[in-house]
Amino acid sequence: LENPNNLEIIKAIIGLGQILDLRIVAEGVETQEQLESLQELGCDLAQGYHLGKPMSKKQSEALMTSFGADPKA
């Protein structure tokens, strides 16, 4: 989001998604600043190293179970 051209592209993509009533997911979020900027722009969801490192199936199932979710659902 530091490059002005990239920022304009991101704004356009989020705007188009909103017009089409789609949920917008940002991938590759690596900093709190990026997350906050995306939220301010109207991005619905995010994923990336800032939010969690890649994990094995076993690790992800344990995480889901810890929140009361059924990992098999």
PDB file of N, CA and C in Angstrom, residues 1-59:
ATOM      1  N   LEU A   1       0.813  -1.203   0.000  1.00  0.00           N
ATOM      2  CA  LEU A   1       0.000   0.000   0.000  1.00  0.00           C
ATOM      3  C   LEU A   1       0.854   1.264   0.000  1.00  0.00           C
ATOM      4  N   GLU A   2       2.156   1.091  -0.058  1.00  0.00           N
ATOM      5  CA  GLU A   2       3.047   2.245  -0.050  1.00  0.00           C
ATOM      6  C   GLU A   2       3.151   2.888  -1.425  1.00  0.00           C
ATOM      7  N   ASN A   3       3.011   2.109  -2.471  1.00  0.00           N
ATOM      8  CA  ASN A   3       3.104   2.617  -3.833  1.00  0.00           C
ATOM      9  C   ASN A   3       1.748   3.207  -4.234  1.00  0.00           C
ATOM     10  N   PRO A   4       1.704   4.487  -4.631  1.00  0.00           N
ATOM     11  CA  PRO A   4       0.428   5.119  -4.991  1.00  0.00           C
ATOM     12  C   PRO A   4      -0.325   4.386  -6.101  1.00  0.00           C
ATOM     13  N   ASN A   5       0.385   3.848  -7.075  1.00  0.00           N
ATOM     14  CA  ASN A   5      -0.288   3.116  -8.152  1.00  0.00           C
ATOM     15  C   ASN A   5      -0.939   1.848  -7.617  1.00  0.00           C
ATOM     16  N   ASN A   6      -0.225   1.135  -6.753  1.00  0.00           N
ATOM     17  CA  ASN A   6      -0.794  -0.079  -6.159  1.00  0.00           C
ATOM     18  C   ASN A   6      -2.021   0.249  -5.322  1.00  0.00           C
ATOM     19  N   LEU A   7      -1.954   1.343  -4.583  1.00  0.00           N
ATOM     20  CA  LEU A   7      -3.081   1.754  -3.752  1.00  0.00           C
ATOM     21  C   LEU A   7      -4.315   2.021  -4.605  1.00  0.00           C
ATOM     22  N   GLU A   8      -4.149   2.674  -5.734  1.00  0.00           N
ATOM     23  CA  GLU A   8      -5.289   2.957  -6.613  1.00  0.00           C
ATOM     24  C   GLU A   8      -5.881   1.670  -7.184  1.00  0.00           C
ATOM     25  N   ILE A   9      -5.036   0.719  -7.510  1.00  0.00           N
ATOM     26  CA  ILE A   9      -5.521  -0.576  -8.010  1.00  0.00           C
ATOM     27  C   ILE A   9      -6.312  -1.288  -6.921  1.00  0.00           C
ATOM     28  N   ILE A  10      -5.794  -1.282  -5.703  1.00  0.00           N
ATOM     29  CA  ILE A  10      -6.485  -1.932  -4.584  1.00  0.00           C
ATOM     30  C   ILE A  10      -7.834  -1.268  -4.337  1.00  0.00           C
ATOM     31  N   LYS A  11      -7.868   0.057  -4.349  1.00  0.00           N
ATOM     32  CA  LYS A  11      -9.139   0.778  -4.177  1.00  0.00           C
ATOM     33  C   LYS A  11     -10.141   0.373  -5.251  1.00  0.00           C
ATOM     34  N   ALA A  12      -9.677   0.280  -6.489  1.00  0.00           N
ATOM     35  CA  ALA A  12     -10.567  -0.072  -7.600  1.00  0.00           C
ATOM     36  C   ALA A  12     -11.103  -1.491  -7.445  1.00  0.00           C
ATOM     37  N   ILE A  13     -10.248  -2.416  -7.054  1.00  0.00           N
ATOM     38  CA  ILE A  13     -10.680  -3.810  -6.889  1.00  0.00           C
ATOM     39  C   ILE A  13     -11.698  -3.918  -5.762  1.00  0.00           C
ATOM     40  N   ILE A  14     -11.421  -3.270  -4.637  1.00  0.00           N
ATOM     41  CA  ILE A  14     -12.365  -3.307  -3.518  1.00  0.00           C
ATOM     42  C   ILE A  14     -13.680  -2.655  -3.923  1.00  0.00           C
ATOM     43  N   GLY A  15     -13.613  -1.520  -4.600  1.00  0.00           N
ATOM     44  CA  GLY A  15     -14.830  -0.844  -5.048  1.00  0.00           C
ATOM     45  C   GLY A  15     -15.656  -1.694  -5.990  1.00  0.00           C
ATOM     46  N   LEU A  16     -15.002  -2.350  -6.927  1.00  0.00           N
ATOM     47  CA  LEU A  16     -15.712  -3.225  -7.859  1.00  0.00           C
ATOM     48  C   LEU A  16     -16.372  -4.379  -7.110  1.00  0.00           C
ATOM     49  N   GLY A  17     -15.644  -4.965  -6.182  1.00  0.00           N
ATOM     50  CA  GLY A  17     -16.213  -6.055  -5.390  1.00  0.00           C
ATOM     51  C   GLY A  17     -17.431  -5.610  -4.603  1.00  0.00           C
ATOM     52  N   GLN A  18     -17.369  -4.409  -4.051  1.00  0.00           N
ATOM     53  CA  GLN A  18     -18.507  -3.890  -3.295  1.00  0.00           C
ATOM     54  C   GLN A  18     -19.707  -3.651  -4.200  1.00  0.00           C
ATOM     55  N   ILE A  19     -19.474  -3.117  -5.386  1.00  0.00           N
ATOM     56  CA  ILE A  19     -20.564  -2.894  -6.343  1.00  0.00           C
ATOM     57  C   ILE A  19     -21.241  -4.215  -6.699  1.00  0.00           C
ATOM     58  N   LEU A  20     -20.447  -5.267  -6.821  1.00  0.00           N
ATOM     59  CA  LEU A  20     -20.973  -6.589  -7.176  1.00  0.00           C
ATOM     60  C   LEU A  20     -21.441  -7.380  -5.959  1.00  0.00           C
ATOM     61  N   ASP A  21     -21.421  -6.746  -4.791  1.00  0.00           N
ATOM     62  CA  ASP A  21     -21.860  -7.362  -3.535  1.00  0.00           C
ATOM     63  C   ASP A  21     -21.071  -8.639  -3.221  1.00  0.00           C
ATOM     64  N   LEU A  22     -19.751  -8.552  -3.408  1.00  0.00           N
ATOM     65  CA  LEU A  22     -18.864  -9.677  -3.121  1.00  0.00           C
ATOM     66  C   LEU A  22     -18.117  -9.421  -1.816  1.00  0.00           C
ATOM     67  N   ARG A  23     -17.720 -10.489  -1.155  1.00  0.00           N
ATOM     68  CA  ARG A  23     -16.837 -10.363   0.010  1.00  0.00           C
ATOM     69  C   ARG A  23     -15.410 -10.258  -0.515  1.00  0.00           C
ATOM     70  N   ILE A  24     -14.689  -9.284  -0.033  1.00  0.00           N
ATOM     71  CA  ILE A  24     -13.334  -9.017  -0.510  1.00  0.00           C
ATOM     72  C   ILE A  24     -12.329  -9.604   0.477  1.00  0.00           C
ATOM     73  N   VAL A  25     -11.409 -10.431  -0.031  1.00  0.00           N
ATOM     74  CA  VAL A  25     -10.377 -11.056   0.790  1.00  0.00           C
ATOM     75  C   VAL A  25      -9.009 -10.606   0.285  1.00  0.00           C
ATOM     76  N   ALA A  26      -8.223 -10.012   1.164  1.00  0.00           N
ATOM     77  CA  ALA A  26      -6.854  -9.611   0.829  1.00  0.00           C
ATOM     78  C   ALA A  26      -5.906 -10.733   1.233  1.00  0.00           C
ATOM     79  N   GLU A  27      -5.006 -11.068   0.343  1.00  0.00           N
ATOM     80  CA  GLU A  27      -4.005 -12.093   0.633  1.00  0.00           C
ATOM     81  C   GLU A  27      -2.641 -11.433   0.771  1.00  0.00           C
ATOM     82  N   GLY A  28      -1.777 -12.047   1.563  1.00  0.00           N
ATOM     83  CA  GLY A  28      -0.410 -11.555   1.690  1.00  0.00           C
ATOM     84  C   GLY A  28      -0.244 -10.383   2.641  1.00  0.00           C
ATOM     85  N   VAL A  29      -1.150 -10.244   3.607  1.00  0.00           N
ATOM     86  CA  VAL A  29      -1.049  -9.151   4.572  1.00  0.00           C
ATOM     87  C   VAL A  29       0.089  -9.466   5.545  1.00  0.00           C
ATOM     88  N   GLU A  30       1.079  -8.577   5.589  1.00  0.00           N
ATOM     89  CA  GLU A  30       2.277  -8.839   6.389  1.00  0.00           C
ATOM     90  C   GLU A  30       2.478  -7.881   7.551  1.00  0.00           C
ATOM     91  N   THR A  31       1.711  -6.786   7.619  1.00  0.00           N
ATOM     92  CA  THR A  31       1.896  -5.819   8.705  1.00  0.00           C
ATOM     93  C   THR A  31       0.546  -5.327   9.221  1.00  0.00           C
ATOM     94  N   GLN A  32       0.558  -4.803  10.448  1.00  0.00           N
ATOM     95  CA  GLN A  32      -0.643  -4.214  11.029  1.00  0.00           C
ATOM     96  C   GLN A  32      -1.083  -3.006  10.207  1.00  0.00           C
ATOM     97  N   GLU A  33      -0.130  -2.249   9.718  1.00  0.00           N
ATOM     98  CA  GLU A  33      -0.444  -1.073   8.898  1.00  0.00           C
ATOM     99  C   GLU A  33      -1.211  -1.474   7.632  1.00  0.00           C
ATOM    100  N   GLN A  34      -0.769  -2.534   6.968  1.00  0.00           N
ATOM    101  CA  GLN A  34      -1.478  -3.015   5.780  1.00  0.00           C
ATOM    102  C   GLN A  34      -2.893  -3.441   6.146  1.00  0.00           C
ATOM    103  N   LEU A  35      -3.028  -4.169   7.254  1.00  0.00           N
ATOM    104  CA  LEU A  35      -4.345  -4.638   7.683  1.00  0.00           C
ATOM    105  C   LEU A  35      -5.279  -3.460   7.945  1.00  0.00           C
ATOM    106  N   GLU A  36      -4.797  -2.469   8.673  1.00  0.00           N
ATOM    107  CA  GLU A  36      -5.625  -1.302   8.983  1.00  0.00           C
ATOM    108  C   GLU A  36      -6.010  -0.529   7.723  1.00  0.00           C
ATOM    109  N   SER A  37      -5.077  -0.375   6.806  1.00  0.00           N
ATOM    110  CA  SER A  37      -5.374   0.329   5.549  1.00  0.00           C
ATOM    111  C   SER A  37      -6.443  -0.407   4.753  1.00  0.00           C
ATOM    112  N   LEU A  38      -6.316  -1.718   4.670  1.00  0.00           N
ATOM    113  CA  LEU A  38      -7.298  -2.515   3.936  1.00  0.00           C
ATOM    114  C   LEU A  38      -8.671  -2.429   4.587  1.00  0.00           C
ATOM    115  N   GLN A  39      -8.716  -2.449   5.913  1.00  0.00           N
ATOM    116  CA  GLN A  39      -9.995  -2.313   6.613  1.00  0.00           C
ATOM    117  C   GLN A  39     -10.627  -0.957   6.319  1.00  0.00           C
ATOM    118  N   GLU A  40      -9.811   0.101   6.336  1.00  0.00           N
ATOM    119  CA  GLU A  40     -10.318   1.445   6.041  1.00  0.00           C
ATOM    120  C   GLU A  40     -10.861   1.545   4.621  1.00  0.00           C
ATOM    121  N   LEU A  41     -10.280   0.779   3.709  1.00  0.00           N
ATOM    122  CA  LEU A  41     -10.730   0.792   2.314  1.00  0.00           C
ATOM    123  C   LEU A  41     -11.973  -0.068   2.091  1.00  0.00           C
ATOM    124  N   GLY A  42     -12.380  -0.824   3.110  1.00  0.00           N
ATOM    125  CA  GLY A  42     -13.587  -1.633   2.988  1.00  0.00           C
ATOM    126  C   GLY A  42     -13.352  -3.095   2.696  1.00  0.00           C
ATOM    127  N   CYS A  43     -12.120  -3.553   2.847  1.00  0.00           N
ATOM    128  CA  CYS A  43     -11.818  -4.970   2.637  1.00  0.00           C
ATOM    129  C   CYS A  43     -12.452  -5.778   3.771  1.00  0.00           C
ATOM    130  N   ASP A  44     -13.110  -6.881   3.430  1.00  0.00           N
ATOM    131  CA  ASP A  44     -13.854  -7.668   4.414  1.00  0.00           C
ATOM    132  C   ASP A  44     -12.988  -8.623   5.223  1.00  0.00           C
ATOM    133  N   LEU A  45     -12.098  -9.320   4.560  1.00  0.00           N
ATOM    134  CA  LEU A  45     -11.293 -10.357   5.207  1.00  0.00           C
ATOM    135  C   LEU A  45      -9.851 -10.247   4.748  1.00  0.00           C
ATOM    136  N   ALA A  46      -8.948 -10.830   5.539  1.00  0.00           N
ATOM    137  CA  ALA A  46      -7.534 -10.804   5.172  1.00  0.00           C
ATOM    138  C   ALA A  46      -6.858 -12.079   5.638  1.00  0.00           C
ATOM    139  N   GLN A  47      -5.779 -12.406   4.961  1.00  0.00           N
ATOM    140  CA  GLN A  47      -4.943 -13.517   5.393  1.00  0.00           C
ATOM    141  C   GLN A  47      -3.504 -13.158   5.062  1.00  0.00           C
ATOM    142  N   GLY A  48      -2.596 -13.769   5.776  1.00  0.00           N
ATOM    143  CA  GLY A  48      -1.184 -13.500   5.541  1.00  0.00           C
ATOM    144  C   GLY A  48      -0.365 -13.726   6.796  1.00  0.00           C
ATOM    145  N   TYR A  49       0.937 -13.574   6.676  1.00  0.00           N
ATOM    146  CA  TYR A  49       1.855 -13.849   7.778  1.00  0.00           C
ATOM    147  C   TYR A  49       1.564 -13.004   9.015  1.00  0.00           C
ATOM    148  N   HIS A  50       1.040 -11.807   8.837  1.00  0.00           N
ATOM    149  CA  HIS A  50       0.729 -10.969  10.000  1.00  0.00           C
ATOM    150  C   HIS A  50      -0.346 -11.623  10.866  1.00  0.00           C
ATOM    151  N   LEU A  51      -1.241 -12.332  10.252  1.00  0.00           N
ATOM    152  CA  LEU A  51      -2.363 -12.930  10.968  1.00  0.00           C
ATOM    153  C   LEU A  51      -2.098 -14.367  11.385  1.00  0.00           C
ATOM    154  N   GLY A  52      -1.212 -15.041  10.714  1.00  0.00           N
ATOM    155  CA  GLY A  52      -0.888 -16.418  11.077  1.00  0.00           C
ATOM    156  C   GLY A  52       0.040 -17.051  10.067  1.00  0.00           C
ATOM    157  N   LYS A  53       0.974 -17.800  10.568  1.00  0.00           N
ATOM    158  CA  LYS A  53       1.927 -18.506   9.705  1.00  0.00           C
ATOM    159  C   LYS A  53       1.255 -19.748   9.114  1.00  0.00           C
ATOM    160  N   PRO A  54       1.761 -20.244   8.003  1.00  0.00           N
ATOM    161  CA  PRO A  54       1.233 -21.494   7.453  1.00  0.00           C
ATOM    162  C   PRO A  54       1.348 -22.610   8.493  1.00  0.00           C
ATOM    163  N   MET A  55       0.373 -23.506   8.481  1.00  0.00           N
ATOM    164  CA  MET A  55       0.397 -24.609   9.440  1.00  0.00           C
ATOM    165  C   MET A  55      -0.062 -25.895   8.782  1.00  0.00           C
ATOM    166  N   SER A  56       0.291 -26.978   9.416  1.00  0.00           N
ATOM    167  CA  SER A  56      -0.083 -28.294   8.908  1.00  0.00           C
ATOM    168  C   SER A  56      -1.574 -28.535   9.139  1.00  0.00           C
ATOM    169  N   LYS A  57      -2.089 -29.564   8.513  1.00  0.00           N
ATOM    170  CA  LYS A  57      -3.488 -29.935   8.702  1.00  0.00           C
ATOM    171  C   LYS A  57      -3.760 -30.217  10.175  1.00  0.00           C
ATOM    172  N   LYS A  58      -2.859 -30.924  10.810  1.00  0.00           N
ATOM    173  CA  LYS A  58      -3.025 -31.258  12.228  1.00  0.00           C
ATOM    174  C   LYS A  58      -3.077 -29.985  13.081  1.00  0.00           C
ATOM    175  N   GLN A  59      -2.190 -29.046  12.797  1.00  0.00           N
ATOM    176  CA  GLN A  59      -2.174 -27.789  13.545  1.00  0.00           C
ATOM    177  C   GLN A  59      -3.451 -26.983  13.312  1.00  0.00           C
TER     178      GLN A  59
END
